């Protein structure tokens, strides 16, 4: 396997008139990893992907996919990747099976047995016309066409839209299998909980700028945890004021809820100065870490320099 990154961008920028949808994006995705690309709608995720795939041209900067130039080698790149767009559109009068046969012919043929296996795993009924499908069932067809030729790189833009939880679980298993085979997944989402189950690293994009690239394990180490403590007698609201790992405390008589990151030792030491009745911890909240990167954004959709969001789709 080549040691060149699966995806590499160099100051990739895309402007629509005066509006900058993606700004100076420097990103590197390693071969054989599942990489999560996170940001709310309007952050620039889909614009980044469309620029990577030469669907739209960058204003400046460059990108390489599987070691190839994203513009000069765009046809070769498309034959080597699988792609599910965020705004998946299919021919409504074709059945699911006809749609997949059409995509298979475009790719010069695929293993039909593998297509059938994917359909079974995703619980996809291929006999109906696409126009009669629900959003989730259309998404299954999009996923099958992306996976069916076993590409070196999967680029998936909000791929689980409309899927029920059981199908989402099977989809996650498929992503793990891709990674185990040494292939790469670039998974765009606005929900950290969707990505944390499968990704090793995540990039967080805010208003067109990459604000962080983190390992999931590092995010988990930073994540806010909560401890619920029941005391035998009422305690002071300032009981944990001197504990530097505490981020927030709520005290209601004999009950305290403590939000914290880092070691728990200081909290327990302060609590054990009183008689305890019960305590338990809650799961770490990674979503709070994700949302922390967006604190300070204006609520009216303006960018940080006051420019309004472009009305076109710059997800």
PDB file of N, CA and C in Angstrom, residues 118-218:
ATOM      1  N   UNK A 118     -24.787  -6.967   0.152  1.00  0.00           N
ATOM      2  CA  UNK A 118     -24.960  -5.630   0.711  1.00  0.00           C
ATOM      3  C   UNK A 118     -26.438  -5.284   0.874  1.00  0.00           C
ATOM      4  N   UNK A 119     -27.247  -5.648  -0.125  1.00  0.00           N
ATOM      5  CA  UNK A 119     -28.681  -5.378  -0.047  1.00  0.00           C
ATOM      6  C   UNK A 119     -29.309  -6.115   1.131  1.00  0.00           C
ATOM      7  N   UNK A 120     -28.880  -7.339   1.340  1.00  0.00           N
ATOM      8  CA  UNK A 120     -29.423  -8.115   2.459  1.00  0.00           C
ATOM      9  C   UNK A 120     -28.995  -7.510   3.795  1.00  0.00           C
ATOM     10  N   UNK A 121     -27.739  -7.123   3.890  1.00  0.00           N
ATOM     11  CA  UNK A 121     -27.245  -6.558   5.149  1.00  0.00           C
ATOM     12  C   UNK A 121     -27.937  -5.246   5.492  1.00  0.00           C
ATOM     13  N   UNK A 122     -28.243  -4.444   4.484  1.00  0.00           N
ATOM     14  CA  UNK A 122     -28.886  -3.148   4.704  1.00  0.00           C
ATOM     15  C   UNK A 122     -30.412  -3.229   4.633  1.00  0.00           C
ATOM     16  N   UNK A 123     -30.929  -4.448   4.456  1.00  0.00           N
ATOM     17  CA  UNK A 123     -32.377  -4.663   4.390  1.00  0.00           C
ATOM     18  C   UNK A 123     -33.012  -3.801   3.302  1.00  0.00           C
ATOM     19  N   UNK A 124     -32.385  -3.824   2.133  1.00  0.00           N
ATOM     20  CA  UNK A 124     -32.849  -3.002   1.005  1.00  0.00           C
ATOM     21  C   UNK A 124     -33.718  -3.830   0.077  1.00  0.00           C
ATOM     22  N   UNK A 125     -34.919  -3.370  -0.186  1.00  0.00           N
ATOM     23  CA  UNK A 125     -35.825  -3.987  -1.156  1.00  0.00           C
ATOM     24  C   UNK A 125     -35.528  -3.364  -2.521  1.00  0.00           C
ATOM     25  N   UNK A 126     -34.929  -4.141  -3.420  1.00  0.00           N
ATOM     26  CA  UNK A 126     -34.500  -3.616  -4.709  1.00  0.00           C
ATOM     27  C   UNK A 126     -35.566  -3.711  -5.782  1.00  0.00           C
ATOM     28  N   UNK A 127     -36.725  -4.232  -5.434  1.00  0.00           N
ATOM     29  CA  UNK A 127     -37.763  -4.467  -6.448  1.00  0.00           C
ATOM     30  C   UNK A 127     -38.621  -3.237  -6.722  1.00  0.00           C
ATOM     31  N   UNK A 128     -38.648  -2.284  -5.808  1.00  0.00           N
ATOM     32  CA  UNK A 128     -39.513  -1.117  -5.955  1.00  0.00           C
ATOM     33  C   UNK A 128     -38.824  -0.019  -6.756  1.00  0.00           C
ATOM     34  N   UNK A 129     -39.650   0.846  -7.345  1.00  0.00           N
ATOM     35  CA  UNK A 129     -39.110   2.007  -8.033  1.00  0.00           C
ATOM     36  C   UNK A 129     -38.556   3.005  -7.027  1.00  0.00           C
ATOM     37  N   UNK A 130     -37.483   3.650  -7.408  1.00  0.00           N
ATOM     38  CA  UNK A 130     -36.817   4.594  -6.514  1.00  0.00           C
ATOM     39  C   UNK A 130     -37.765   5.706  -6.079  1.00  0.00           C
ATOM     40  N   UNK A 131     -38.636   6.133  -6.975  1.00  0.00           N
ATOM     41  CA  UNK A 131     -39.581   7.193  -6.644  1.00  0.00           C
ATOM     42  C   UNK A 131     -40.552   6.820  -5.549  1.00  0.00           C
ATOM     43  N   UNK A 132     -40.699   5.523  -5.284  1.00  0.00           N
ATOM     44  CA  UNK A 132     -41.604   5.057  -4.229  1.00  0.00           C
ATOM     45  C   UNK A 132     -40.880   4.810  -2.913  1.00  0.00           C
ATOM     46  N   UNK A 133     -39.572   5.009  -2.898  1.00  0.00           N
ATOM     47  CA  UNK A 133     -38.788   4.758  -1.684  1.00  0.00           C
ATOM     48  C   UNK A 133     -38.932   5.899  -0.687  1.00  0.00           C
ATOM     49  N   UNK A 134     -38.797   5.550   0.587  1.00  0.00           N
ATOM     50  CA  UNK A 134     -38.609   6.559   1.629  1.00  0.00           C
ATOM     51  C   UNK A 134     -37.181   7.098   1.546  1.00  0.00           C
ATOM     52  N   UNK A 135     -36.909   8.157   2.286  1.00  0.00           N
ATOM     53  CA  UNK A 135     -35.554   8.712   2.308  1.00  0.00           C
ATOM     54  C   UNK A 135     -34.536   7.658   2.732  1.00  0.00           C
ATOM     55  N   UNK A 136     -34.867   6.892   3.765  1.00  0.00           N
ATOM     56  CA  UNK A 136     -33.950   5.876   4.243  1.00  0.00           C
ATOM     57  C   UNK A 136     -33.670   4.794   3.218  1.00  0.00           C
ATOM     58  N   UNK A 137     -34.698   4.373   2.479  1.00  0.00           N
ATOM     59  CA  UNK A 137     -34.503   3.332   1.473  1.00  0.00           C
ATOM     60  C   UNK A 137     -33.715   3.836   0.269  1.00  0.00           C
ATOM     61  N   UNK A 138     -33.898   5.097  -0.095  1.00  0.00           N
ATOM     62  CA  UNK A 138     -33.045   5.677  -1.142  1.00  0.00           C
ATOM     63  C   UNK A 138     -31.598   5.716  -0.674  1.00  0.00           C
ATOM     64  N   UNK A 139     -31.408   6.036   0.606  1.00  0.00           N
ATOM     65  CA  UNK A 139     -30.052   6.110   1.135  1.00  0.00           C
ATOM     66  C   UNK A 139     -29.372   4.742   1.079  1.00  0.00           C
ATOM     67  N   UNK A 140     -30.126   3.677   1.291  1.00  0.00           N
ATOM     68  CA  UNK A 140     -29.550   2.329   1.203  1.00  0.00           C
ATOM     69  C   UNK A 140     -29.006   2.061  -0.199  1.00  0.00           C
ATOM     70  N   UNK A 141     -29.734   2.495  -1.230  1.00  0.00           N
ATOM     71  CA  UNK A 141     -29.258   2.317  -2.607  1.00  0.00           C
ATOM     72  C   UNK A 141     -27.965   3.100  -2.814  1.00  0.00           C
ATOM     73  N   UNK A 142     -27.920   4.319  -2.266  1.00  0.00           N
ATOM     74  CA  UNK A 142     -26.697   5.110  -2.372  1.00  0.00           C
ATOM     75  C   UNK A 142     -25.522   4.434  -1.700  1.00  0.00           C
ATOM     76  N   UNK A 143     -25.760   3.844  -0.548  1.00  0.00           N
ATOM     77  CA  UNK A 143     -24.678   3.155   0.158  1.00  0.00           C
ATOM     78  C   UNK A 143     -24.212   1.924  -0.608  1.00  0.00           C
ATOM     79  N   UNK A 144     -25.143   1.160  -1.151  1.00  0.00           N
ATOM     80  CA  UNK A 144     -24.757  -0.049  -1.894  1.00  0.00           C
ATOM     81  C   UNK A 144     -23.893   0.320  -3.094  1.00  0.00           C
ATOM     82  N   UNK A 145     -24.296   1.347  -3.859  1.00  0.00           N
ATOM     83  CA  UNK A 145     -23.496   1.717  -5.036  1.00  0.00           C
ATOM     84  C   UNK A 145     -22.128   2.233  -4.645  1.00  0.00           C
ATOM     85  N   UNK A 146     -21.991   2.804  -3.446  1.00  0.00           N
ATOM     86  CA  UNK A 146     -20.691   3.291  -3.004  1.00  0.00           C
ATOM     87  C   UNK A 146     -19.769   2.153  -2.576  1.00  0.00           C
ATOM     88  N   UNK A 147     -20.351   1.129  -1.957  1.00  0.00           N
ATOM     89  CA  UNK A 147     -19.552   0.019  -1.412  1.00  0.00           C
ATOM     90  C   UNK A 147     -19.312  -1.097  -2.426  1.00  0.00           C
ATOM     91  N   UNK A 148     -20.133  -1.218  -3.467  1.00  0.00           N
ATOM     92  CA  UNK A 148     -20.211  -2.475  -4.211  1.00  0.00           C
ATOM     93  C   UNK A 148     -18.969  -2.818  -5.026  1.00  0.00           C
ATOM     94  N   UNK A 149     -18.117  -1.851  -5.327  1.00  0.00           N
ATOM     95  CA  UNK A 149     -16.901  -2.154  -6.074  1.00  0.00           C
ATOM     96  C   UNK A 149     -15.665  -2.175  -5.172  1.00  0.00           C
ATOM     97  N   UNK A 150     -15.895  -2.193  -3.855  1.00  0.00           N
ATOM     98  CA  UNK A 150     -14.827  -2.268  -2.855  1.00  0.00           C
ATOM     99  C   UNK A 150     -13.733  -1.227  -3.126  1.00  0.00           C
ATOM    100  N   UNK A 151     -14.112   0.056  -3.079  1.00  0.00           N
ATOM    101  CA  UNK A 151     -13.156   1.114  -3.434  1.00  0.00           C
ATOM    102  C   UNK A 151     -12.072   1.295  -2.381  1.00  0.00           C
ATOM    103  N   UNK A 152     -10.961   1.890  -2.795  1.00  0.00           N
ATOM    104  CA  UNK A 152      -9.869   2.194  -1.875  1.00  0.00           C
ATOM    105  C   UNK A 152     -10.258   3.292  -0.887  1.00  0.00           C
ATOM    106  N   UNK A 153     -11.167   4.166  -1.313  1.00  0.00           N
ATOM    107  CA  UNK A 153     -11.576   5.295  -0.482  1.00  0.00           C
ATOM    108  C   UNK A 153     -13.079   5.494  -0.602  1.00  0.00           C
ATOM    109  N   UNK A 154     -13.756   5.585   0.539  1.00  0.00           N
ATOM    110  CA  UNK A 154     -15.173   5.925   0.598  1.00  0.00           C
ATOM    111  C   UNK A 154     -15.311   7.347   1.124  1.00  0.00           C
ATOM    112  N   UNK A 155     -16.027   8.181   0.377  1.00  0.00           N
ATOM    113  CA  UNK A 155     -16.335   9.541   0.814  1.00  0.00           C
ATOM    114  C   UNK A 155     -17.841   9.609   1.019  1.00  0.00           C
ATOM    115  N   UNK A 156     -18.256   9.762   2.265  1.00  0.00           N
ATOM    116  CA  UNK A 156     -19.662   9.625   2.635  1.00  0.00           C
ATOM    117  C   UNK A 156     -20.129  10.899   3.319  1.00  0.00           C
ATOM    118  N   UNK A 157     -21.081  11.574   2.694  1.00  0.00           N
ATOM    119  CA  UNK A 157     -21.590  12.854   3.187  1.00  0.00           C
ATOM    120  C   UNK A 157     -22.945  12.632   3.856  1.00  0.00           C
ATOM    121  N   UNK A 158     -22.982  12.704   5.176  1.00  0.00           N
ATOM    122  CA  UNK A 158     -24.205  12.450   5.961  1.00  0.00           C
ATOM    123  C   UNK A 158     -24.865  11.141   5.502  1.00  0.00           C
ATOM    124  N   UNK A 159     -24.165  10.018   5.583  1.00  0.00           N
ATOM    125  CA  UNK A 159     -24.653   8.791   4.932  1.00  0.00           C
ATOM    126  C   UNK A 159     -25.789   8.083   5.638  1.00  0.00           C
ATOM    127  N   UNK A 160     -26.058   8.384   6.899  1.00  0.00           N
ATOM    128  CA  UNK A 160     -27.067   7.621   7.635  1.00  0.00           C
ATOM    129  C   UNK A 160     -28.422   8.316   7.685  1.00  0.00           C
ATOM    130  N   UNK A 161     -28.622   9.341   6.863  1.00  0.00           N
ATOM    131  CA  UNK A 161     -29.895  10.065   6.864  1.00  0.00           C
ATOM    132  C   UNK A 161     -31.051   9.115   6.588  1.00  0.00           C
ATOM    133  N   UNK A 162     -31.991   9.051   7.510  1.00  0.00           N
ATOM    134  CA  UNK A 162     -33.193   8.248   7.310  1.00  0.00           C
ATOM    135  C   UNK A 162     -33.062   6.780   7.647  1.00  0.00           C
ATOM    136  N   UNK A 163     -31.869   6.316   8.020  1.00  0.00           N
ATOM    137  CA  UNK A 163     -31.689   4.894   8.325  1.00  0.00           C
ATOM    138  C   UNK A 163     -32.170   4.606   9.742  1.00  0.00           C
ATOM    139  N   UNK A 164     -32.818   3.441   9.920  1.00  0.00           N
ATOM    140  CA  UNK A 164     -33.248   3.075  11.265  1.00  0.00           C
ATOM    141  C   UNK A 164     -32.050   2.569  12.065  1.00  0.00           C
ATOM    142  N   UNK A 165     -32.166   2.512  13.393  1.00  0.00           N
ATOM    143  CA  UNK A 165     -31.004   2.177  14.234  1.00  0.00           C
ATOM    144  C   UNK A 165     -30.348   0.838  13.908  1.00  0.00           C
ATOM    145  N   UNK A 166     -31.134  -0.191  13.572  1.00  0.00           N
ATOM    146  CA  UNK A 166     -30.544  -1.490  13.262  1.00  0.00           C
ATOM    147  C   UNK A 166     -29.701  -1.432  11.993  1.00  0.00           C
ATOM    148  N   UNK A 167     -30.178  -0.709  10.992  1.00  0.00           N
ATOM    149  CA  UNK A 167     -29.416  -0.569   9.748  1.00  0.00           C
ATOM    150  C   UNK A 167     -28.173   0.290  10.001  1.00  0.00           C
ATOM    151  N   UNK A 168     -28.303   1.321  10.824  1.00  0.00           N
ATOM    152  CA  UNK A 168     -27.129   2.124  11.174  1.00  0.00           C
ATOM    153  C   UNK A 168     -26.055   1.269  11.834  1.00  0.00           C
ATOM    154  N   UNK A 169     -26.476   0.336  12.684  1.00  0.00           N
ATOM    155  CA  UNK A 169     -25.514  -0.545  13.352  1.00  0.00           C
ATOM    156  C   UNK A 169     -24.792  -1.421  12.330  1.00  0.00           C
ATOM    157  N   UNK A 170     -25.538  -1.940  11.356  1.00  0.00           N
ATOM    158  CA  UNK A 170     -24.912  -2.767  10.322  1.00  0.00           C
ATOM    159  C   UNK A 170     -23.978  -1.929   9.460  1.00  0.00           C
ATOM    160  N   UNK A 171     -24.388  -0.706   9.179  1.00  0.00           N
ATOM    161  CA  UNK A 171     -23.525   0.212   8.425  1.00  0.00           C
ATOM    162  C   UNK A 171     -22.213   0.448   9.164  1.00  0.00           C
ATOM    163  N   UNK A 172     -22.281   0.638  10.477  1.00  0.00           N
ATOM    164  CA  UNK A 172     -21.054   0.832  11.261  1.00  0.00           C
ATOM    165  C   UNK A 172     -20.156  -0.399  11.175  1.00  0.00           C
ATOM    166  N   UNK A 173     -20.758  -1.586  11.191  1.00  0.00           N
ATOM    167  CA  UNK A 173     -19.978  -2.817  11.041  1.00  0.00           C
ATOM    168  C   UNK A 173     -19.273  -2.840   9.690  1.00  0.00           C
ATOM    169  N   UNK A 174     -19.959  -2.394   8.652  1.00  0.00           N
ATOM    170  CA  UNK A 174     -19.359  -2.340   7.320  1.00  0.00           C
ATOM    171  C   UNK A 174     -18.164  -1.391   7.292  1.00  0.00           C
ATOM    172  N   UNK A 175     -18.264  -0.276   7.999  1.00  0.00           N
ATOM    173  CA  UNK A 175     -17.140   0.654   8.050  1.00  0.00           C
ATOM    174  C   UNK A 175     -15.942   0.032   8.764  1.00  0.00           C
ATOM    175  N   UNK A 176     -16.192  -0.691   9.846  1.00  0.00           N
ATOM    176  CA  UNK A 176     -15.100  -1.373  10.543  1.00  0.00           C
ATOM    177  C   UNK A 176     -14.418  -2.376   9.614  1.00  0.00           C
ATOM    178  N   UNK A 177     -15.201  -3.079   8.801  1.00  0.00           N
ATOM    179  CA  UNK A 177     -14.637  -4.057   7.874  1.00  0.00           C
ATOM    180  C   UNK A 177     -13.761  -3.383   6.825  1.00  0.00           C
ATOM    181  N   UNK A 178     -14.214  -2.244   6.328  1.00  0.00           N
ATOM    182  CA  UNK A 178     -13.428  -1.488   5.352  1.00  0.00           C
ATOM    183  C   UNK A 178     -12.074  -1.108   5.950  1.00  0.00           C
ATOM    184  N   UNK A 179     -12.096  -0.621   7.182  1.00  0.00           N
ATOM    185  CA  UNK A 179     -10.849  -0.223   7.841  1.00  0.00           C
ATOM    186  C   UNK A 179      -9.926  -1.427   8.049  1.00  0.00           C
ATOM    187  N   UNK A 180     -10.503  -2.566   8.456  1.00  0.00           N
ATOM    188  CA  UNK A 180      -9.696  -3.768   8.685  1.00  0.00           C
ATOM    189  C   UNK A 180      -9.031  -4.256   7.395  1.00  0.00           C
ATOM    190  N   UNK A 181      -9.648  -3.938   6.267  1.00  0.00           N
ATOM    191  CA  UNK A 181      -9.080  -4.322   4.973  1.00  0.00           C
ATOM    192  C   UNK A 181      -8.041  -3.322   4.481  1.00  0.00           C
ATOM    193  N   UNK A 182      -7.769  -2.291   5.254  1.00  0.00           N
ATOM    194  CA  UNK A 182      -6.764  -1.298   4.882  1.00  0.00           C
ATOM    195  C   UNK A 182      -7.278  -0.211   3.973  1.00  0.00           C
ATOM    196  N   UNK A 183      -8.587  -0.165   3.785  1.00  0.00           N
ATOM    197  CA  UNK A 183      -9.168   0.896   2.968  1.00  0.00           C
ATOM    198  C   UNK A 183      -9.571   2.072   3.863  1.00  0.00           C
ATOM    199  N   UNK A 184      -9.958   3.182   3.242  1.00  0.00           N
ATOM    200  CA  UNK A 184     -10.121   4.444   3.955  1.00  0.00           C
ATOM    201  C   UNK A 184     -11.554   4.943   3.843  1.00  0.00           C
ATOM    202  N   UNK A 185     -12.018   5.596   4.921  1.00  0.00           N
ATOM    203  CA  UNK A 185     -13.355   6.205   4.931  1.00  0.00           C
ATOM    204  C   UNK A 185     -13.232   7.653   5.383  1.00  0.00           C
ATOM    205  N   UNK A 186     -13.833   8.549   4.605  1.00  0.00           N
ATOM    206  CA  UNK A 186     -13.955   9.966   4.972  1.00  0.00           C
ATOM    207  C   UNK A 186     -15.443  10.198   5.224  1.00  0.00           C
ATOM    208  N   UNK A 187     -15.810  10.349   6.494  1.00  0.00           N
ATOM    209  CA  UNK A 187     -17.209  10.343   6.922  1.00  0.00           C
ATOM    210  C   UNK A 187     -17.613  11.719   7.418  1.00  0.00           C
ATOM    211  N   UNK A 188     -18.458  12.385   6.652  1.00  0.00           N
ATOM    212  CA  UNK A 188     -18.934  13.715   7.023  1.00  0.00           C
ATOM    213  C   UNK A 188     -20.233  13.602   7.811  1.00  0.00           C
ATOM    214  N   UNK A 189     -20.330  14.370   8.894  1.00  0.00           N
ATOM    215  CA  UNK A 189     -21.530  14.311   9.727  1.00  0.00           C
ATOM    216  C   UNK A 189     -21.636  15.590  10.543  1.00  0.00           C
ATOM    217  N   UNK A 190     -22.859  15.899  11.002  1.00  0.00           N
ATOM    218  CA  UNK A 190     -23.029  17.010  11.934  1.00  0.00           C
ATOM    219  C   UNK A 190     -23.199  16.499  13.361  1.00  0.00           C
ATOM    220  N   UNK A 191     -23.089  15.178  13.560  1.00  0.00           N
ATOM    221  CA  UNK A 191     -23.322  14.580  14.873  1.00  0.00           C
ATOM    222  C   UNK A 191     -22.110  13.778  15.314  1.00  0.00           C
ATOM    223  N   UNK A 192     -21.503  14.176  16.402  1.00  0.00           N
ATOM    224  CA  UNK A 192     -20.322  13.483  16.900  1.00  0.00           C
ATOM    225  C   UNK A 192     -20.647  12.056  17.318  1.00  0.00           C
ATOM    226  N   UNK A 193     -21.826  11.834  17.904  1.00  0.00           N
ATOM    227  CA  UNK A 193     -22.177  10.494  18.369  1.00  0.00           C
ATOM    228  C   UNK A 193     -22.227   9.496  17.220  1.00  0.00           C
ATOM    229  N   UNK A 194     -22.550   9.963  16.013  1.00  0.00           N
ATOM    230  CA  UNK A 194     -22.571   9.087  14.847  1.00  0.00           C
ATOM    231  C   UNK A 194     -21.155   8.664  14.457  1.00  0.00           C
ATOM    232  N   UNK A 195     -20.206   9.561  14.665  1.00  0.00           N
ATOM    233  CA  UNK A 195     -18.840   9.342  14.188  1.00  0.00           C
ATOM    234  C   UNK A 195     -17.972   8.625  15.216  1.00  0.00           C
ATOM    235  N   UNK A 196     -18.206   8.878  16.497  1.00  0.00           N
ATOM    236  CA  UNK A 196     -17.280   8.389  17.520  1.00  0.00           C
ATOM    237  C   UNK A 196     -17.239   6.865  17.591  1.00  0.00           C
ATOM    238  N   UNK A 197     -18.289   6.176  17.128  1.00  0.00           N
ATOM    239  CA  UNK A 197     -18.329   4.716  17.181  1.00  0.00           C
ATOM    240  C   UNK A 197     -17.390   4.077  16.162  1.00  0.00           C
ATOM    241  N   UNK A 198     -17.042   4.814  15.115  1.00  0.00           N
ATOM    242  CA  UNK A 198     -16.304   4.194  14.009  1.00  0.00           C
ATOM    243  C   UNK A 198     -14.987   4.881  13.673  1.00  0.00           C
ATOM    244  N   UNK A 199     -14.857   6.158  14.011  1.00  0.00           N
ATOM    245  CA  UNK A 199     -13.690   6.927  13.569  1.00  0.00           C
ATOM    246  C   UNK A 199     -12.556   6.862  14.581  1.00  0.00           C
ATOM    247  N   UNK A 200     -11.327   6.920  14.076  1.00  0.00           N
ATOM    248  CA  UNK A 200     -10.165   7.046  14.936  1.00  0.00           C
ATOM    249  C   UNK A 200      -9.808   8.493  15.195  1.00  0.00           C
ATOM    250  N   UNK A 201     -10.044   9.340  14.178  1.00  0.00           N
ATOM    251  CA  UNK A 201      -9.773  10.770  14.304  1.00  0.00           C
ATOM    252  C   UNK A 201     -10.944  11.549  13.724  1.00  0.00           C
ATOM    253  N   UNK A 202     -11.054  12.804  14.151  1.00  0.00           N
ATOM    254  CA  UNK A 202     -12.070  13.698  13.605  1.00  0.00           C
ATOM    255  C   UNK A 202     -11.453  15.055  13.306  1.00  0.00           C
ATOM    256  N   UNK A 203     -11.935  15.684  12.235  1.00  0.00           N
ATOM    257  CA  UNK A 203     -11.632  17.073  11.953  1.00  0.00           C
ATOM    258  C   UNK A 203     -12.900  17.871  12.165  1.00  0.00           C
ATOM    259  N   UNK A 204     -12.796  19.004  12.818  1.00  0.00           N
ATOM    260  CA  UNK A 204     -13.958  19.834  13.119  1.00  0.00           C
ATOM    261  C   UNK A 204     -13.846  21.123  12.325  1.00  0.00           C
ATOM    262  N   UNK A 205     -14.862  21.382  11.500  1.00  0.00           N
ATOM    263  CA  UNK A 205     -14.870  22.559  10.644  1.00  0.00           C
ATOM    264  C   UNK A 205     -15.923  23.538  11.150  1.00  0.00           C
ATOM    265  N   UNK A 206     -15.522  24.772  11.219  1.00  0.00           N
ATOM    266  CA  UNK A 206     -16.425  25.828  11.681  1.00  0.00           C
ATOM    267  C   UNK A 206     -16.331  27.001  10.722  1.00  0.00           C
ATOM    268  N   UNK A 207     -17.464  27.360  10.124  1.00  0.00           N
ATOM    269  CA  UNK A 207     -17.538  28.504   9.214  1.00  0.00           C
ATOM    270  C   UNK A 207     -16.434  28.457   8.173  1.00  0.00           C
ATOM    271  N   UNK A 208     -16.217  27.240   7.623  1.00  0.00           N
ATOM    272  CA  UNK A 208     -15.277  27.067   6.530  1.00  0.00           C
ATOM    273  C   UNK A 208     -13.840  26.860   6.934  1.00  0.00           C
ATOM    274  N   UNK A 209     -13.547  26.932   8.219  1.00  0.00           N
ATOM    275  CA  UNK A 209     -12.169  26.769   8.685  1.00  0.00           C
ATOM    276  C   UNK A 209     -12.043  25.515   9.536  1.00  0.00           C
ATOM    277  N   UNK A 210     -10.946  24.797   9.338  1.00  0.00           N
ATOM    278  CA  UNK A 210     -10.672  23.628  10.156  1.00  0.00           C
ATOM    279  C   UNK A 210     -10.140  24.110  11.502  1.00  0.00           C
ATOM    280  N   UNK A 211     -10.921  23.895  12.563  1.00  0.00           N
ATOM    281  CA  UNK A 211     -10.542  24.441  13.870  1.00  0.00           C
ATOM    282  C   UNK A 211      -9.850  23.409  14.751  1.00  0.00           C
ATOM    283  N   UNK A 212      -9.956  22.125  14.421  1.00  0.00           N
ATOM    284  CA  UNK A 212      -9.297  21.099  15.229  1.00  0.00           C
ATOM    285  C   UNK A 212      -9.249  19.788  14.481  1.00  0.00           C
ATOM    286  N   UNK A 213      -8.189  19.030  14.710  1.00  0.00           N
ATOM    287  CA  UNK A 213      -8.123  17.628  14.313  1.00  0.00           C
ATOM    288  C   UNK A 213      -7.739  16.866  15.572  1.00  0.00           C
ATOM    289  N   UNK A 214      -8.596  15.962  16.006  1.00  0.00           N
ATOM    290  CA  UNK A 214      -8.404  15.281  17.283  1.00  0.00           C
ATOM    291  C   UNK A 214      -8.601  13.778  17.120  1.00  0.00           C
ATOM    292  N   UNK A 215      -7.871  13.015  17.919  1.00  0.00           N
ATOM    293  CA  UNK A 215      -8.162  11.600  18.045  1.00  0.00           C
ATOM    294  C   UNK A 215      -9.376  11.439  18.960  1.00  0.00           C
ATOM    295  N   UNK A 216     -10.221  10.469  18.640  1.00  0.00           N
ATOM    296  CA  UNK A 216     -11.399  10.234  19.462  1.00  0.00           C
ATOM    297  C   UNK A 216     -10.989   9.968  20.912  1.00  0.00           C
ATOM    298  N   UNK A 217      -9.904   9.216  21.097  1.00  0.00           N
ATOM    299  CA  UNK A 217      -9.445   8.928  22.457  1.00  0.00           C
ATOM    300  C   UNK A 217      -9.079  10.210  23.197  1.00  0.00           C
ATOM    301  N   UNK A 218      -8.498  11.184  22.489  1.00  0.00           N
ATOM    302  CA  UNK A 218      -8.144  12.451  23.126  1.00  0.00           C
ATOM    303  C   UNK A 218      -9.391  13.262  23.459  1.00  0.00           C
TER     304      UNK A 218
END
